[in-house]
Amino acid sequence: MSAIRDNILRRITQITPRYLPFADVASETAPLSRLLRLSLFQVSVGMALVLLVGTLNRVMIVELGVPASLVAIMLALPLIFAPFRALIGFKSDQHRSALGWRRVPYIWKGTMLQFGGFAIMPFALLVLSGYDQAADAPLWIGRVSAALAFLLVGAGVHTVQTVGLALATDLVEVEEQPKVVGLMYVMLLVGMIVSALVFGWLLADYTPGRLVQVVQGAAVTTIALNLLALWKQEPRDRARAANPPPVEAFSDAWAVFSAREGTMRLLIVIALGTMAYGMAEVLLEPYGGEVLSMTVAMTTRLTAVLAGGGLIGFWIASHVLLRGAEPLNVATFGAAIGVPAFIAIAIAAQMGGVALFTLGTFISGVGAGLFGHGTLTATMRRAPRAQIGLALGAWGAVQATAAGIAIAAGGIIRDVILAMPGTNQPAAPYVPVFLLEAVFLVAALCVIWRLHAKAPRNLGVEP
């Protein structure tokens, strides 16, 4: 198995950077094979996201008959830990270890949280659904156990992703950080795509026993991927172990980070842009099927179109950032092209049909990739290297919280409009949401303009 893995990694490293745009992030101290192996933690995160939001979402409602409102609550539980990502990143910056490690202990703790959640999740869901062989169990046991499982997985995902990205940036020079971040998020998308295909294949013939096998298989796979990702990645710093840095309170560190000119406005930009791109996440496929009469196969391919646009956006952002582009200018362009994209999606039912809808979806994916990479790089560059975990955590906390709120708000707005009397047009519940997304992007552009006007000198790379 090890020989096969090494052969695959060697072949990937031989691909010219023209066809593998993140290949030039490699260096003598951090070769591409090492970075690709580290990126496996993003694959495990992508697998968890697909299992929660995609596979289990459908299985709980359709096969297990769990009420949709209860499913929505369960899927929202992992967001409870999103605001704590800044604290998690800060703790990894400050961690004291006898081996001098900072990141590895937290990534491993997050991995064990994911494993524990997945280990109990299928049995909890079967009890929650009132499955025949679990009918004697009290209903509250199923609800409490399922809630605990989702909470554990959510805490693990947020911990692993925040600290894993911090470790990735530790391995490269400051000027190479946009590339390594882009590579990590490309692997997240790859993990989501592959996991969706595998889970769909394994659960094609659904049985409760197969559900238990698939979810617990995901638990074991998470351990294996993250262990392989971490192996010999963070060097043991004996000097740090012998002379640990002074203990700093999170409130003091956050005060220093947030006091930098424009930092809070930047976090507002991240929230507005993420909400704009997140609202459509659960509505694009229903809109295509209900309004544009697209088949299931066509709407499924739409996900690939959106992901492909995101990959291109990440690649463009990494390319121009390494050439010296200002991160906020990249984010500005990402927000700007999203406005016509959502307008195109909104008017597709009246004017352009499927072609215009698909084009708007693709452009919104590109815009989301540019905006996400630009704002993440801008956030990292506003913090000294000793606070990189805090900066990544702050970006992740705002981004994950805003995305969760946006997804819920998009569905609620659609349902409220649909319930209004006189709503006869199929597109009526969807168009206001798409136009509201354009409004959020315009608001983000206005805040970015204020950032440039207020503190133009503080938007570049921090010394």
Short mmCIF file of C-alpha atoms in Angstrom, two decimals:
data_model
loop_
_atom_site.label_atom_id
_atom_site.label_comp_id
_atom_site.label_asym_id
_atom_site.label_seq_id
_atom_site.Cartn_x
_atom_site.Cartn_y
_atom_site.Cartn_z
CA MET A 1 0.00 0.00 0.00
CA SER A 2 2.84 2.36 0.88
CA ALA A 3 4.56 1.65 -2.45
CA ILE A 4 1.36 2.44 -4.38
CA ARG A 5 0.91 5.70 -2.46
CA ASP A 6 4.52 6.76 -3.06
CA ASN A 7 4.21 5.93 -6.76
CA ILE A 8 1.05 8.04 -7.11
CA LEU A 9 2.63 10.99 -5.28
CA ARG A 10 5.78 10.71 -7.42
CA ARG A 11 3.75 10.77 -10.63
CA ILE A 12 1.80 13.82 -9.44
CA THR A 13 4.99 15.68 -8.60
CA GLN A 14 6.26 15.03 -12.14
CA ILE A 15 3.30 16.86 -13.70
CA THR A 16 4.35 20.22 -15.08
CA PRO A 17 3.07 23.28 -13.18
CA ARG A 18 1.23 24.30 -16.35
CA TYR A 19 -1.30 21.53 -15.66
CA LEU A 20 -0.98 21.49 -11.87
CA PRO A 21 -1.13 25.21 -11.00
CA PHE A 22 -0.29 24.75 -7.30
CA ALA A 23 2.84 22.68 -7.97
CA ASP A 24 5.19 25.67 -7.68
CA VAL A 25 4.34 26.07 -4.00
CA ALA A 26 6.82 23.26 -3.32
CA SER A 27 10.26 23.97 -1.90
CA GLU A 28 13.19 21.98 -0.58
CA THR A 29 11.81 22.02 2.96
CA ALA A 30 8.19 21.46 1.87
CA PRO A 31 8.11 19.32 -1.31
CA LEU A 32 4.83 18.85 -3.14
CA SER A 33 4.50 15.25 -1.93
CA ARG A 34 4.62 16.48 1.65
CA LEU A 35 2.03 19.20 1.05
CA LEU A 36 -0.27 16.80 -0.78
CA ARG A 37 -0.02 14.35 2.10
CA LEU A 38 -0.79 17.11 4.59
CA SER A 39 -3.82 18.13 2.52
CA LEU A 40 -5.45 14.78 3.34
CA PHE A 41 -6.89 16.44 6.45
CA GLN A 42 -8.97 18.57 4.07
CA VAL A 43 -10.15 15.41 2.33
CA SER A 44 -11.41 14.08 5.68
CA VAL A 45 -13.15 17.42 6.35
CA GLY A 46 -14.77 17.32 2.89
CA MET A 47 -15.93 13.76 3.56
CA ALA A 48 -17.53 14.87 6.84
CA LEU A 49 -19.30 17.81 5.20
CA VAL A 50 -20.72 15.64 2.41
CA LEU A 51 -21.86 13.00 4.88
CA LEU A 52 -23.62 15.52 7.12
CA VAL A 53 -25.13 17.99 4.66
CA GLY A 54 -25.69 15.66 1.72
CA THR A 55 -25.97 11.94 2.44
CA LEU A 56 -27.39 11.91 5.98
CA ASN A 57 -29.65 14.87 5.20
CA ARG A 58 -31.46 12.82 2.54
CA VAL A 59 -31.32 9.49 4.45
CA MET A 60 -32.75 10.98 7.64
CA ILE A 61 -35.70 12.59 5.86
CA VAL A 62 -36.52 9.99 3.18
CA GLU A 63 -35.40 6.57 4.42
CA LEU A 64 -35.60 7.11 8.20
CA GLY A 65 -38.65 9.38 8.19
CA VAL A 66 -37.19 11.94 10.62
CA PRO A 67 -39.10 15.26 10.53
CA ALA A 68 -37.39 17.85 8.33
CA SER A 69 -37.43 20.45 11.11
CA LEU A 70 -35.55 18.09 13.44
CA VAL A 71 -33.06 17.31 10.66
CA ALA A 72 -32.47 21.03 10.14
CA ILE A 73 -31.75 21.47 13.86
CA MET A 74 -29.30 18.57 13.86
CA LEU A 75 -27.46 19.91 10.81
CA ALA A 76 -27.24 23.35 12.42
CA LEU A 77 -25.65 22.02 15.64
CA PRO A 78 -22.06 21.90 14.25
CA LEU A 79 -22.28 25.66 13.67
CA ILE A 80 -22.28 26.17 17.43
CA PHE A 81 -18.51 25.68 17.38
CA ALA A 82 -17.87 27.97 14.38
CA PRO A 83 -17.41 31.15 16.50
CA PHE A 84 -14.77 29.33 18.58
CA ARG A 85 -12.43 28.81 15.63
CA ALA A 86 -10.53 31.99 16.53
CA LEU A 87 -9.98 30.66 20.06
CA ILE A 88 -8.90 27.26 18.69
CA GLY A 89 -6.37 28.88 16.36
CA PHE A 90 -5.07 31.07 19.18
CA LYS A 91 -4.66 28.08 21.50
CA SER A 92 -2.63 26.27 18.84
CA ASP A 93 -0.41 29.35 18.48
CA GLN A 94 0.24 29.36 22.24
CA HIS A 95 0.28 25.62 22.94
CA ARG A 96 3.07 24.30 25.17
CA SER A 97 4.30 20.76 24.62
CA ALA A 98 7.21 18.72 25.94
CA LEU A 99 8.05 18.04 22.27
CA GLY A 100 7.67 21.65 21.20
CA TRP A 101 4.60 20.87 19.08
CA ARG A 102 1.88 23.44 18.59
CA ARG A 103 -0.46 22.16 15.87
CA VAL A 104 -0.31 18.35 16.04
CA PRO A 105 -2.02 17.94 19.46
CA TYR A 106 -5.02 20.01 18.37
CA ILE A 107 -5.39 18.31 15.00
CA TRP A 108 -5.31 14.94 16.73
CA LYS A 109 -7.90 16.05 19.31
CA GLY A 110 -10.15 17.23 16.48
CA THR A 111 -9.66 13.92 14.70
CA MET A 112 -10.75 11.98 17.77
CA LEU A 113 -13.82 14.19 18.11
CA GLN A 114 -14.77 13.43 14.50
CA PHE A 115 -14.19 9.73 15.07
CA GLY A 116 -16.31 9.68 18.23
CA GLY A 117 -19.18 11.49 16.55
CA PHE A 118 -19.23 9.19 13.54
CA ALA A 119 -18.89 6.09 15.77
CA ILE A 120 -22.16 6.74 17.62
CA MET A 121 -24.03 8.57 14.86
CA PRO A 122 -25.66 5.69 12.89
CA PHE A 123 -27.02 3.97 16.01
CA ALA A 124 -28.31 7.29 17.33
CA LEU A 125 -30.10 7.98 14.04
CA LEU A 126 -31.71 4.54 14.02
CA VAL A 127 -33.03 5.10 17.55
CA LEU A 128 -34.14 8.61 16.57
CA SER A 129 -36.13 7.27 13.61
CA GLY A 130 -37.94 4.64 15.71
CA TYR A 131 -36.35 1.75 13.82
CA ASP A 132 -38.05 -1.58 14.63
CA GLN A 133 -35.12 -3.14 16.49
CA ALA A 134 -34.68 0.05 18.53
CA ALA A 135 -38.37 0.72 19.15
CA ASP A 136 -38.10 0.00 22.88
CA ALA A 137 -35.51 2.75 23.42
CA PRO A 138 -36.91 6.05 24.77
CA LEU A 139 -37.19 8.76 22.11
CA TRP A 140 -35.09 11.19 24.13
CA ILE A 141 -32.11 8.84 23.97
CA GLY A 142 -32.14 9.01 20.18
CA ARG A 143 -32.41 12.80 20.16
CA VAL A 144 -29.69 13.35 22.76
CA SER A 145 -27.35 10.83 21.14
CA ALA A 146 -27.87 12.23 17.65
CA ALA A 147 -27.32 15.78 18.91
CA LEU A 148 -24.12 14.68 20.66
CA ALA A 149 -22.89 12.94 17.51
CA PHE A 150 -23.42 16.03 15.34
CA LEU A 151 -21.83 18.25 17.98
CA LEU A 152 -18.74 16.03 18.18
CA VAL A 153 -18.30 15.93 14.41
CA GLY A 154 -18.79 19.69 14.16
CA ALA A 155 -16.24 20.40 16.88
CA GLY A 156 -13.78 18.03 15.21
CA VAL A 157 -14.19 19.52 11.75
CA HIS A 158 -13.72 23.09 12.95
CA THR A 159 -10.65 22.15 15.02
CA VAL A 160 -8.96 20.05 12.32
CA GLN A 161 -9.52 22.55 9.53
CA THR A 162 -8.46 25.64 11.49
CA VAL A 163 -5.27 24.16 12.95
CA GLY A 164 -4.48 22.15 9.80
CA LEU A 165 -4.45 25.30 7.69
CA ALA A 166 -2.23 26.98 10.29
CA LEU A 167 0.21 24.05 10.08
CA ALA A 168 0.22 24.28 6.28
CA THR A 169 1.15 27.96 6.41
CA ASP A 170 3.87 27.21 9.00
CA LEU A 171 5.66 25.00 6.46
CA VAL A 172 6.08 27.66 3.77
CA GLU A 173 7.36 31.21 3.51
CA VAL A 174 4.94 34.13 3.82
CA GLU A 175 4.98 34.84 0.08
CA GLU A 176 4.00 31.23 -0.66
CA GLN A 177 1.02 31.16 1.71
CA PRO A 178 -1.63 32.06 -0.95
CA LYS A 179 -0.55 29.04 -2.98
CA VAL A 180 -0.61 26.58 -0.11
CA VAL A 181 -4.01 27.84 1.05
CA GLY A 182 -5.32 27.44 -2.50
CA LEU A 183 -3.96 23.90 -2.64
CA MET A 184 -5.62 23.01 0.66
CA TYR A 185 -9.01 24.25 -0.48
CA VAL A 186 -8.72 22.51 -3.83
CA MET A 187 -8.20 19.28 -1.91
CA LEU A 188 -11.29 20.09 0.18
CA LEU A 189 -13.37 20.28 -3.02
CA VAL A 190 -11.76 17.10 -4.33
CA GLY A 191 -12.58 15.32 -1.09
CA MET A 192 -16.19 16.46 -1.30
CA ILE A 193 -16.61 15.34 -4.90
CA VAL A 194 -15.01 11.92 -4.37
CA SER A 195 -16.87 11.33 -1.10
CA ALA A 196 -20.23 12.19 -2.71
CA LEU A 197 -19.64 9.65 -5.47
CA VAL A 198 -18.48 6.94 -3.06
CA PHE A 199 -21.32 7.45 -0.56
CA GLY A 200 -23.88 7.47 -3.37
CA TRP A 201 -22.50 4.18 -4.67
CA LEU A 202 -22.35 2.50 -1.27
CA LEU A 203 -25.89 3.54 -0.31
CA ALA A 204 -27.49 2.80 -3.67
CA ASP A 205 -29.20 -0.21 -2.04
CA TYR A 206 -30.04 1.29 1.34
CA THR A 207 -30.42 -0.82 4.45
CA PRO A 208 -29.99 0.22 8.10
CA GLY A 209 -27.02 -2.15 8.35
CA ARG A 210 -25.38 -0.54 5.31
CA LEU A 211 -25.85 2.90 6.89
CA VAL A 212 -24.00 1.73 10.01
CA GLN A 213 -21.17 0.34 7.86
CA VAL A 214 -20.82 3.50 5.76
CA VAL A 215 -20.81 5.98 8.65
CA GLN A 216 -18.45 3.93 10.81
CA GLY A 217 -16.28 3.34 7.74
CA ALA A 218 -16.08 7.13 7.46
CA ALA A 219 -14.95 7.25 11.10
CA VAL A 220 -12.10 4.81 10.48
CA THR A 221 -11.17 6.57 7.21
CA THR A 222 -10.98 9.89 9.08
CA ILE A 223 -8.45 8.43 11.53
CA ALA A 224 -6.38 6.91 8.71
CA LEU A 225 -6.34 10.04 6.53
CA ASN A 226 -5.48 12.44 9.34
CA LEU A 227 -2.83 10.17 10.79
CA LEU A 228 -1.20 9.92 7.36
CA ALA A 229 -1.52 13.68 6.91
CA LEU A 230 0.17 14.46 10.24
CA TRP A 231 3.01 11.96 10.09
CA LYS A 232 6.34 13.84 10.45
CA GLN A 233 4.80 17.16 9.38
CA GLU A 234 5.48 19.41 12.36
CA PRO A 235 9.11 19.32 13.50
CA ARG A 236 9.82 18.92 17.18
CA ASP A 237 11.05 22.27 18.45
CA ARG A 238 13.29 21.49 21.43
CA ALA A 239 14.20 25.14 21.87
CA ARG A 240 10.53 26.04 22.19
CA ALA A 241 9.99 23.15 24.61
CA ALA A 242 12.91 24.28 26.77
CA ASN A 243 11.95 27.96 26.67
CA PRO A 244 8.20 28.18 26.02
CA PRO A 245 6.80 31.61 25.12
CA PRO A 246 5.05 33.61 27.83
CA VAL A 247 1.39 32.79 28.33
CA GLU A 248 -0.88 35.36 26.68
CA ALA A 249 -4.58 35.71 27.35
CA PHE A 250 -6.90 35.28 24.37
CA SER A 251 -8.56 38.60 25.12
CA ASP A 252 -5.19 40.38 24.93
CA ALA A 253 -4.22 38.64 21.70
CA TRP A 254 -7.61 39.39 20.15
CA ALA A 255 -7.36 43.03 21.24
CA VAL A 256 -4.01 43.34 19.44
CA PHE A 257 -5.31 41.59 16.31
CA SER A 258 -8.61 43.47 16.12
CA ALA A 259 -6.99 46.84 16.91
CA ARG A 260 -5.19 46.89 13.57
CA GLU A 261 -6.73 49.50 11.32
CA GLY A 262 -9.54 48.02 9.24
CA THR A 263 -9.55 44.51 10.74
CA MET A 264 -13.15 44.64 11.95
CA ARG A 265 -14.28 46.08 8.62
CA LEU A 266 -12.51 43.22 6.88
CA LEU A 267 -14.41 40.71 9.03
CA ILE A 268 -17.65 42.49 8.08
CA VAL A 269 -16.69 42.14 4.41
CA ILE A 270 -16.11 38.41 4.92
CA ALA A 271 -19.52 38.02 6.59
CA LEU A 272 -21.40 39.95 3.89
CA GLY A 273 -19.71 38.18 0.99
CA THR A 274 -20.05 34.74 2.52
CA MET A 275 -23.74 35.28 3.20
CA ALA A 276 -24.18 36.43 -0.39
CA TYR A 277 -22.59 33.33 -1.87
CA GLY A 278 -24.08 30.99 0.75
CA MET A 279 -27.78 31.76 0.38
CA ALA A 280 -28.04 30.07 -3.02
CA GLU A 281 -26.32 26.89 -1.90
CA VAL A 282 -29.52 24.99 -1.11
CA LEU A 283 -31.72 26.74 -3.69
CA LEU A 284 -29.89 26.38 -7.00
CA GLU A 285 -30.90 22.78 -7.66
CA PRO A 286 -34.55 23.21 -6.60
CA TYR A 287 -34.73 26.36 -8.74
CA GLY A 288 -33.33 24.52 -11.75
CA GLY A 289 -35.70 21.60 -11.34
CA GLU A 290 -38.87 23.45 -10.35
CA VAL A 291 -38.58 26.57 -12.47
CA LEU A 292 -36.41 25.56 -15.45
CA SER A 293 -37.61 21.93 -15.66
CA MET A 294 -34.08 20.55 -15.44
CA THR A 295 -33.75 16.82 -14.86
CA VAL A 296 -32.11 15.31 -11.77
CA ALA A 297 -29.02 14.50 -13.84
CA MET A 298 -28.81 18.11 -15.08
CA THR A 299 -29.12 19.62 -11.60
CA THR A 300 -26.56 17.14 -10.27
CA ARG A 301 -24.10 18.29 -12.92
CA LEU A 302 -24.83 21.85 -11.81
CA THR A 303 -22.96 21.09 -8.57
CA ALA A 304 -19.92 20.17 -10.65
CA VAL A 305 -20.27 23.46 -12.58
CA LEU A 306 -20.31 25.43 -9.33
CA ALA A 307 -17.35 23.49 -7.91
CA GLY A 308 -15.44 23.89 -11.17
CA GLY A 309 -15.96 27.64 -11.03
CA GLY A 310 -14.69 27.66 -7.45
CA LEU A 311 -11.55 25.76 -8.47
CA ILE A 312 -10.86 28.22 -11.27
CA GLY A 313 -11.44 31.13 -8.89
CA PHE A 314 -8.95 29.70 -6.39
CA TRP A 315 -6.38 29.13 -9.12
CA ILE A 316 -6.72 32.67 -10.53
CA ALA A 317 -6.50 34.16 -7.02
CA SER A 318 -3.37 32.19 -6.17
CA HIS A 319 -1.77 33.10 -9.50
CA VAL A 320 -2.32 36.85 -9.23
CA LEU A 321 -1.51 37.01 -5.50
CA LEU A 322 1.90 35.46 -6.12
CA ARG A 323 2.48 38.14 -8.74
CA GLY A 324 1.97 40.82 -6.09
CA ALA A 325 -1.73 41.57 -6.38
CA GLU A 326 -3.42 43.14 -3.37
CA PRO A 327 -5.62 40.50 -1.62
CA LEU A 328 -8.52 42.90 -1.13
CA ASN A 329 -8.45 43.80 -4.82
CA VAL A 330 -8.86 40.10 -5.60
CA ALA A 331 -11.76 39.90 -3.15
CA THR A 332 -13.27 43.03 -4.70
CA PHE A 333 -13.25 41.47 -8.16
CA GLY A 334 -14.74 38.27 -6.72
CA ALA A 335 -17.61 40.20 -5.15
CA ALA A 336 -18.11 42.38 -8.23
CA ILE A 337 -18.58 39.55 -10.73
CA GLY A 338 -21.03 37.87 -8.36
CA VAL A 339 -23.55 40.72 -8.78
CA PRO A 340 -24.27 40.13 -12.51
CA ALA A 341 -24.03 36.37 -11.89
CA PHE A 342 -26.93 36.38 -9.45
CA ILE A 343 -28.92 38.78 -11.61
CA ALA A 344 -28.44 36.36 -14.52
CA ILE A 345 -29.65 33.48 -12.35
CA ALA A 346 -32.70 35.50 -11.25
CA ILE A 347 -33.77 36.43 -14.79
CA ALA A 348 -32.92 33.05 -16.33
CA ALA A 349 -36.54 31.86 -15.93
CA GLN A 350 -37.84 34.76 -18.06
CA MET A 351 -35.02 35.28 -20.55
CA GLY A 352 -32.10 32.92 -20.90
CA GLY A 353 -33.33 29.58 -19.66
CA VAL A 354 -30.92 26.81 -18.73
CA ALA A 355 -27.94 28.30 -20.60
CA LEU A 356 -28.05 31.63 -18.75
CA PHE A 357 -28.71 29.87 -15.46
CA THR A 358 -25.69 27.59 -15.93
CA LEU A 359 -23.47 30.52 -16.94
CA GLY A 360 -24.57 32.52 -13.89
CA THR A 361 -23.90 29.54 -11.63
CA PHE A 362 -20.41 29.07 -13.07
CA ILE A 363 -19.52 32.76 -12.70
CA SER A 364 -20.82 32.77 -9.11
CA GLY A 365 -18.50 29.84 -8.41
CA VAL A 366 -15.54 31.76 -9.82
CA GLY A 367 -16.51 34.81 -7.79
CA ALA A 368 -16.82 32.77 -4.59
CA GLY A 369 -13.35 31.28 -5.16
CA LEU A 370 -11.78 34.69 -5.75
CA PHE A 371 -13.57 36.27 -2.81
CA GLY A 372 -12.77 33.44 -0.39
CA HIS A 373 -9.10 33.25 -1.29
CA GLY A 374 -8.67 37.03 -1.35
CA THR A 375 -10.26 37.62 2.05
CA LEU A 376 -8.44 34.67 3.64
CA THR A 377 -5.07 35.93 2.41
CA ALA A 378 -5.89 39.47 3.52
CA THR A 379 -6.77 38.19 7.00
CA MET A 380 -3.56 36.16 7.29
CA ARG A 381 -1.43 39.10 6.21
CA ARG A 382 -2.90 41.30 8.90
CA ALA A 383 -1.40 39.12 11.63
CA PRO A 384 2.22 38.44 12.57
CA ARG A 385 3.43 34.89 12.00
CA ALA A 386 3.07 34.10 15.70
CA GLN A 387 -0.69 34.81 15.42
CA ILE A 388 -1.39 33.01 12.14
CA GLY A 389 -3.62 30.47 13.90
CA LEU A 390 -5.68 33.26 15.44
CA ALA A 391 -6.05 34.96 12.05
CA LEU A 392 -7.12 31.76 10.31
CA GLY A 393 -9.51 31.02 13.15
CA ALA A 394 -11.06 34.49 12.92
CA TRP A 395 -11.62 34.09 9.17
CA GLY A 396 -13.04 30.60 9.67
CA ALA A 397 -15.30 31.65 12.52
CA VAL A 398 -16.86 34.50 10.56
CA GLN A 399 -17.03 32.51 7.32
CA ALA A 400 -18.60 29.37 8.82
CA THR A 401 -21.09 31.28 10.97
CA ALA A 402 -22.16 33.54 8.10
CA ALA A 403 -22.50 30.58 5.73
CA GLY A 404 -24.72 28.69 8.19
CA ILE A 405 -26.93 31.71 8.78
CA ALA A 406 -27.17 32.38 5.05
CA ILE A 407 -28.16 28.81 4.17
CA ALA A 408 -30.88 28.83 6.81
CA ALA A 409 -32.08 32.31 5.82
CA GLY A 410 -32.28 31.38 2.14
CA GLY A 411 -34.51 28.41 2.88
CA ILE A 412 -36.69 30.37 5.32
CA ILE A 413 -37.20 33.27 2.88
CA ARG A 414 -38.13 30.83 0.12
CA ASP A 415 -40.66 29.01 2.34
CA VAL A 416 -42.20 32.25 3.68
CA ILE A 417 -42.73 33.65 0.19
CA LEU A 418 -44.12 30.30 -0.99
CA ALA A 419 -46.66 30.34 1.85
CA MET A 420 -47.93 33.80 0.96
CA PRO A 421 -51.32 33.91 -0.76
CA GLY A 422 -51.22 34.77 -4.45
CA THR A 423 -47.78 33.29 -5.08
CA ASN A 424 -48.49 31.58 -8.38
CA GLN A 425 -45.25 31.95 -10.33
CA PRO A 426 -42.79 29.08 -9.73
CA ALA A 427 -39.86 31.52 -9.72
CA ALA A 428 -41.45 33.90 -7.20
CA PRO A 429 -40.00 32.25 -4.04
CA TYR A 430 -36.48 32.10 -5.52
CA VAL A 431 -35.88 35.39 -7.32
CA PRO A 432 -35.95 37.61 -4.18
CA VAL A 433 -33.26 35.42 -2.58
CA PHE A 434 -30.96 35.70 -5.62
CA LEU A 435 -31.47 39.47 -5.77
CA LEU A 436 -30.80 39.75 -2.03
CA GLU A 437 -27.49 37.98 -2.61
CA ALA A 438 -26.57 40.65 -5.16
CA VAL A 439 -27.48 43.32 -2.58
CA PHE A 440 -25.19 41.69 0.02
CA LEU A 441 -22.33 41.72 -2.50
CA VAL A 442 -22.91 45.42 -3.21
CA ALA A 443 -22.82 46.05 0.54
CA ALA A 444 -19.53 44.12 0.77
CA LEU A 445 -18.11 46.25 -2.06
CA CYS A 446 -19.12 49.42 -0.19
CA VAL A 447 -17.30 48.27 2.96
CA ILE A 448 -14.21 47.36 0.92
CA TRP A 449 -14.29 50.85 -0.59
CA ARG A 450 -14.37 52.29 2.91
CA LEU A 451 -11.40 50.08 3.83
CA HIS A 452 -9.37 51.45 0.94
CA ALA A 453 -10.44 55.03 1.68
CA LYS A 454 -9.83 54.81 5.42
CA ALA A 455 -6.53 52.91 5.63
CA PRO A 456 -4.98 52.34 2.20
CA ARG A 457 -1.52 51.70 3.64
CA ASN A 458 -2.60 48.89 5.96
CA LEU A 459 -3.97 46.52 3.35
CA GLY A 460 -0.74 44.93 2.20
CA VAL A 461 1.59 42.36 3.64
CA GLU A 462 2.33 42.78 7.31
CA PRO A 463 6.02 43.00 8.18
#
